[in-house]
XYZ file of C-alpha atoms in Angstrom:
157
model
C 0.000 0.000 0.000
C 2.715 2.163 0.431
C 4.315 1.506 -2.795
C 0.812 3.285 -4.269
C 1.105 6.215 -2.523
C 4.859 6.850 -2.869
C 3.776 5.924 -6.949
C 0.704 7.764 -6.990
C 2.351 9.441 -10.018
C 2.585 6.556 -11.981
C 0.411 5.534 -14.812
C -3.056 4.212 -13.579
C -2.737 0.984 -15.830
C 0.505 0.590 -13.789
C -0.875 1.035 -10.713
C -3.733 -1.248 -11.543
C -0.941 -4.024 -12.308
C 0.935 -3.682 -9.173
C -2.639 -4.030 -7.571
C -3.424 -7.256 -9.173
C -0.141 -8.549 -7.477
C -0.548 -7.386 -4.194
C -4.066 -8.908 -4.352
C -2.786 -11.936 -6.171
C 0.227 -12.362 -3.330
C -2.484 -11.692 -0.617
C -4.481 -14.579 -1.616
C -1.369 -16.736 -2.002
C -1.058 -16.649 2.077
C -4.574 -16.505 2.887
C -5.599 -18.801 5.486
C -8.210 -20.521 3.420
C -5.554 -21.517 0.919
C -3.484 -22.884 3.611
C -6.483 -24.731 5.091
C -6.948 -26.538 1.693
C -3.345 -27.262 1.431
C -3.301 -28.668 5.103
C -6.785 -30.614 4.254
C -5.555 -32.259 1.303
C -2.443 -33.410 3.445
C -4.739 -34.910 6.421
C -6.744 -36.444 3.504
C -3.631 -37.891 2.147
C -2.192 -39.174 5.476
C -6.493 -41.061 6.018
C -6.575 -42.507 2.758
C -2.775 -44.073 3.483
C -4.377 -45.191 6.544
C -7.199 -46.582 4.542
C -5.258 -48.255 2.439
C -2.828 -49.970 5.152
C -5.351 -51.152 6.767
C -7.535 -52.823 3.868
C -3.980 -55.042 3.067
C -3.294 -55.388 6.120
C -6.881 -56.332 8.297
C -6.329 -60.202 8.064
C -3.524 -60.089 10.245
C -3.138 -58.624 13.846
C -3.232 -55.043 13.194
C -3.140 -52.342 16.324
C -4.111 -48.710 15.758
C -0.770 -47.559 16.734
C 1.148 -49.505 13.994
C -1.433 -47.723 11.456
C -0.836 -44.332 13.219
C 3.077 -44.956 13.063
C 2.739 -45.976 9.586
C 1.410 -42.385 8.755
C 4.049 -41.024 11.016
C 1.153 -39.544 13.032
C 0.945 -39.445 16.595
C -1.839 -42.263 17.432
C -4.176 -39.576 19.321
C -3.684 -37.230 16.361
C -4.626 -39.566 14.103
C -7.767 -41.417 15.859
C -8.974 -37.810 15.751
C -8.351 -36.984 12.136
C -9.322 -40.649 10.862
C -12.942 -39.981 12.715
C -12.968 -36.430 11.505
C -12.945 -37.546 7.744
C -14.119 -40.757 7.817
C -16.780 -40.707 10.379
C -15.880 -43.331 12.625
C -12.282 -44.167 14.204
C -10.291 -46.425 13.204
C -10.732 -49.602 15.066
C -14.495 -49.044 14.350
C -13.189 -48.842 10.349
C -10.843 -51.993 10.845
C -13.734 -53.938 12.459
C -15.886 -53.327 9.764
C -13.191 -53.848 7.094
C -12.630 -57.465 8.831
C -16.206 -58.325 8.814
C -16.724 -57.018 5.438
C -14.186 -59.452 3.940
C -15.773 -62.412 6.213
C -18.683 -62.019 4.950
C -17.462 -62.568 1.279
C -15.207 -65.309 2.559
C -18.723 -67.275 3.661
C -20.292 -66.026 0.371
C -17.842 -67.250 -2.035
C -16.273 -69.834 -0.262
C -17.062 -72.984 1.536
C -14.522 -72.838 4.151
C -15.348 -73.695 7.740
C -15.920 -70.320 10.114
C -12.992 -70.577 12.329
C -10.495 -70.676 9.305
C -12.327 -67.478 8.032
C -11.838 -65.875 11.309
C -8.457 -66.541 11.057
C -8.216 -64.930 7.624
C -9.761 -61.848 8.934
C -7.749 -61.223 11.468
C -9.707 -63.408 14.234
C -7.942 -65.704 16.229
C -10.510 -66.475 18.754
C -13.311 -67.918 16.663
C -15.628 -66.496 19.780
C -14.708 -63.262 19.624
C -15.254 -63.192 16.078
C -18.623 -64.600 16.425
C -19.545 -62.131 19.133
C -18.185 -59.371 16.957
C -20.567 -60.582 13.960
C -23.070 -60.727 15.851
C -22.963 -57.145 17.105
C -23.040 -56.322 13.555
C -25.371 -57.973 11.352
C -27.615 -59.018 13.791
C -27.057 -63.193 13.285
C -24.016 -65.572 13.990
C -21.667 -66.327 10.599
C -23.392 -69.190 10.515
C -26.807 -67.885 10.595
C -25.921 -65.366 8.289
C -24.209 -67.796 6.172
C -27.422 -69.988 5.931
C -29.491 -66.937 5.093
C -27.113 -65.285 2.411
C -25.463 -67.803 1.029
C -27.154 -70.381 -1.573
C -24.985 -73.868 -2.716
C -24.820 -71.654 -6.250
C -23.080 -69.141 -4.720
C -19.751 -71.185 -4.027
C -17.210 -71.255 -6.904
C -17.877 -74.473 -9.411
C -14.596 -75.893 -7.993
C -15.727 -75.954 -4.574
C -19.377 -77.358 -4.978
């Protein structure tokens, strides 16, 4: 702003210019612009998180090791992850786990406790209660209901 007044005897097309840059560097450091720069880096660091734990749910998988794999403090991150995603992430991994169960019993014939196994499960019970809580029905009600003989692959009928 100074520059304008100690300029004021410049051309007004000139003047206009040097506006268009000061407005142009003003917007540059807004706050909004670093909010979307520091939104699209949280968003980054959930869908890593996402991602990790999708490959990784059939094995024994703790929130911290996710959190540490983003480099993000695990409080920091249970935060963020419920922020964007809407539920933390142990709620997210549970669901990821029973998600692939479920198409385990749908597409395979394989007995319940090696499922649970498979998805990260290796108490059978636990895995059963944890089911339960969810769709309302034990794997092997659910199974019974869901699941036809033509479901399972030709080479396991």
């Amino acid at each position: 702003m100074l520059y304008f007044y100690e300029n004021s005897a410049k051309s007004p097309i000139h003047l206009v210019g040097q506006l268009y840059l000061f407005l142009d560097e003003l917007i540059e450091f807004s706050s909004t612009r670093q909010n979307i720069a520091e939104k699209a880096q949280k968003d980054f660091y959930i869908n890593e998180a996402v991602a990790y734990i999708q490959q990784n749910c059939g094995r024994e998988l703790t929130i911290d090791e996710v959190a540490g794999f983003c480099k993000l403090n695990r409080n920091y991150f249970s935060r963020k992850f419920k922020k964007v995603m809407g539920c933390s992430p142990q709620e997210f991994l549970i669901r990821q786990r029973l998600t692939n169960a479920t198409e385990l019993m749908r597409l395979t014939d394989l007995p319940i406790k090696t499922i649970a196994a498979q998805c990260g499960y290796p108490n059978q019970l636990y895995f059963s209660q944890a089911f339960k809580k969810c769709y309302g029905l034990s794997p092997q009600e659910w199974r019974k209901q869901n699941c036809t003989p033509f479901d399972y692959p030709a080479a396991l009928k």
